[in-house]
Amino acid sequence: GFTYRHTAIDPTMIFTSAVLHGTSGDPAVILQEMQRIQSARGDTQPIREKTGGSTFANPDHDPQGRKSWQLVDAAGCRGLRVGGAQVSEKHCNFLINTGTATAADIENLGETVRRRVLETSGVELRWEIKRIGIPLEDQQS
């Protein structure tokens, strides 16, 4: 089965297609709801920027129940840059490619954010973005 961020399927598998089944409804009502959701997302997330989506998973065991973006913001990382990569000013759980970012820029920025969050809150953030290839920290050893 499937649950939030979990499946019994082998994690090395990559889905290339899927068939989804939904329930029928009034197309006008469905369109209105889709537009409402898209508008709300645009108000809070950098949807017009080049991002990999939400960068860090929300912590499972933060005693204060903080979300990743709150920890990143509290660590002073909003707007932080490494090369062509930047923590979004709009929603700081998104790393943005400002146009010249390399994979190393994104990884270095993400690891800097993780380190600062750990230092300021004691919470270790987990990457939510699936990184493919050899992680930067493994290349440096």
GROMACS .gro file of C-alpha atoms in nm:
model
  141
    1GLY     CA    1   0.000   0.000   0.000
    2PHE     CA    2   0.079   0.366  -0.006
    3THR     CA    3   0.084   0.617   0.279
    4TYR     CA    4   0.234   0.965   0.309
    5ARG     CA    5   0.602   0.935   0.200
    6HIS     CA    6   0.594   0.556   0.222
    7THR     CA    7   0.529   0.257   0.002
    8ALA     CA    8   0.609  -0.112   0.023
    9ILE     CA    9   0.761  -0.089  -0.327
   10ASP     CA   10   1.140  -0.125  -0.358
   11PRO     CA   11   1.286   0.228  -0.310
   12THR     CA   12   1.529   0.179  -0.599
   13MET     CA   13   1.237   0.151  -0.842
   14ILE     CA   14   1.162   0.455  -1.057
   15PHE     CA   15   0.806   0.512  -1.176
   16THR     CA   16   0.786   0.617  -1.541
   17SER     CA   17   0.408   0.612  -1.571
   18ALA     CA   18   0.096   0.553  -1.366
   19VAL     CA   19  -0.275   0.507  -1.416
   20LEU     CA   20  -0.486   0.700  -1.166
   21HIS     CA   21  -0.856   0.660  -1.098
   22GLY     CA   22  -1.067   0.938  -0.948
   23THR     CA   23  -1.429   1.013  -0.878
   24SER     CA   24  -1.657   1.199  -1.116
   25GLY     CA   25  -1.781   1.546  -1.040
   26ASP     CA   26  -1.907   1.867  -1.191
   27PRO     CA   27  -1.625   1.991  -1.421
   28ALA     CA   28  -1.694   2.356  -1.332
   29VAL     CA   29  -1.670   2.283  -0.959
   30ILE     CA   30  -1.352   2.081  -1.009
   31LEU     CA   31  -1.195   2.357  -1.221
   32GLN     CA   32  -1.286   2.619  -0.960
   33GLU     CA   33  -1.122   2.412  -0.684
   34MET     CA   34  -0.810   2.354  -0.896
   35GLN     CA   35  -0.782   2.729  -0.959
   36ARG     CA   36  -0.826   2.804  -0.588
   37ILE     CA   37  -0.549   2.560  -0.495
   38GLN     CA   38  -0.317   2.692  -0.768
   39SER     CA   39  -0.373   3.051  -0.657
   40ALA     CA   40  -0.308   2.966  -0.291
   41ARG     CA   41   0.010   2.781  -0.389
   42GLY     CA   42   0.129   3.077  -0.596
   43ASP     CA   43   0.080   3.306  -0.297
   44THR     CA   44   0.303   3.097  -0.071
   45GLN     CA   45   0.549   2.907  -0.293
   46PRO     CA   46   0.801   3.010  -0.561
   47ILE     CA   47   0.610   2.835  -0.841
   48ARG     CA   48   0.754   3.057  -1.114
   49GLU     CA   49   1.115   2.982  -1.011
   50LYS     CA   50   1.344   2.692  -1.103
   51THR     CA   51   1.329   2.463  -0.798
   52GLY     CA   52   1.331   2.094  -0.721
   53GLY     CA   53   1.022   2.142  -0.504
   54SER     CA   54   1.014   2.113  -0.129
   55THR     CA   55   1.375   2.053  -0.024
   56PHE     CA   56   1.363   1.910   0.328
   57ALA     CA   57   1.110   1.671   0.482
   58ASN     CA   58   0.931   1.799   0.790
   59PRO     CA   59   1.096   1.652   1.101
   60ASP     CA   60   0.922   1.354   1.257
   61HIS     CA   61   1.050   1.412   1.609
   62ASP     CA   62   1.070   1.787   1.676
   63PRO     CA   63   0.927   1.833   2.027
   64GLN     CA   64   0.797   2.177   1.927
   65GLY     CA   65   0.630   2.047   1.610
   66ARG     CA   66   0.808   2.292   1.381
   67LYS     CA   67   0.801   2.254   1.004
   68SER     CA   68   1.121   2.249   0.799
   69TRP     CA   69   1.063   2.598   0.661
   70GLN     CA   70   1.027   2.736   1.015
   71LEU     CA   71   1.358   2.580   1.120
   72VAL     CA   72   1.534   2.710   0.807
   73ASP     CA   73   1.395   3.059   0.865
   74ALA     CA   74   1.486   3.057   1.236
   75ALA     CA   75   1.843   2.954   1.142
   76GLY     CA   76   1.872   3.275   0.937
   77CYS     CA   77   1.890   3.102   0.600
   78ARG     CA   78   1.612   3.284   0.411
   79GLY     CA   79   1.778   3.432   0.099
   80LEU     CA   80   2.113   3.258   0.165
   81ARG     CA   81   2.317   3.199  -0.153
   82VAL     CA   82   2.586   2.959  -0.266
   83GLY     CA   83   2.697   3.020  -0.623
   84GLY     CA   84   2.384   3.029  -0.838
   85ALA     CA   85   2.167   2.862  -0.574
   86GLN     CA   86   1.952   3.052  -0.325
   87VAL     CA   87   1.712   2.974  -0.042
   88SER     CA   88   1.380   3.120  -0.156
   89GLU     CA   89   1.272   3.445   0.007
   90LYS     CA   90   0.908   3.347  -0.051
   91HIS     CA   91   0.920   3.000   0.109
   92CYS     CA   92   1.249   2.898   0.260
   93ASN     CA   93   1.202   2.523   0.217
   94PHE     CA   94   1.268   2.574  -0.155
   95LEU     CA   95   1.615   2.608  -0.308
   96ILE     CA   96   1.615   2.812  -0.627
   97ASN     CA   97   1.842   2.791  -0.929
   98THR     CA   98   1.887   3.161  -1.006
   99GLY     CA   99   2.011   3.068  -1.353
  100THR     CA  100   2.368   2.953  -1.304
  101ALA     CA  101   2.347   2.698  -1.020
  102THR     CA  102   2.533   2.372  -1.051
  103ALA     CA  103   2.436   2.052  -0.872
  104ALA     CA  104   2.727   2.123  -0.636
  105ASP     CA  105   2.585   2.470  -0.559
  106ILE     CA  106   2.248   2.319  -0.469
  107GLU     CA  107   2.405   2.047  -0.254
  108ASN     CA  108   2.646   2.287  -0.082
  109LEU     CA  109   2.362   2.527  -0.005
  110GLY     CA  110   2.141   2.245   0.122
  111GLU     CA  111   2.416   2.106   0.343
  112THR     CA  112   2.491   2.456   0.476
  113VAL     CA  113   2.123   2.497   0.564
  114ARG     CA  114   2.113   2.152   0.730
  115ARG     CA  115   2.424   2.236   0.937
  116ARG     CA  116   2.286   2.575   1.048
  117VAL     CA  117   1.950   2.425   1.142
  118LEU     CA  118   2.122   2.153   1.345
  119GLU     CA  119   2.339   2.413   1.521
  120THR     CA  120   2.049   2.645   1.605
  121SER     CA  121   1.772   2.396   1.684
  122GLY     CA  122   1.928   2.054   1.739
  123VAL     CA  123   1.707   1.917   1.459
  124GLU     CA  124   1.871   1.731   1.171
  125LEU     CA  125   1.679   1.795   0.849
  126ARG     CA  126   1.648   1.515   0.594
  127TRP     CA  127   1.664   1.584   0.222
  128GLU     CA  128   1.321   1.541   0.065
  129ILE     CA  129   1.463   1.583  -0.284
  130LYS     CA  130   1.589   1.252  -0.421
  131ARG     CA  131   1.949   1.316  -0.521
  132ILE     CA  132   2.078   1.095  -0.800
  133GLY     CA  133   2.447   1.011  -0.834
  134ILE     CA  134   2.717   1.039  -0.572
  135PRO     CA  135   2.624   1.285  -0.294
  136LEU     CA  136   2.874   1.566  -0.251
  137GLU     CA  137   2.972   1.455   0.100
  138ASP     CA  138   3.066   1.108  -0.036
  139GLN     CA  139   3.281   1.261  -0.312
  140GLN     CA  140   3.485   1.460  -0.061
  141SER     CA  141   3.589   1.160   0.151
   0.00000   0.00000   0.00000
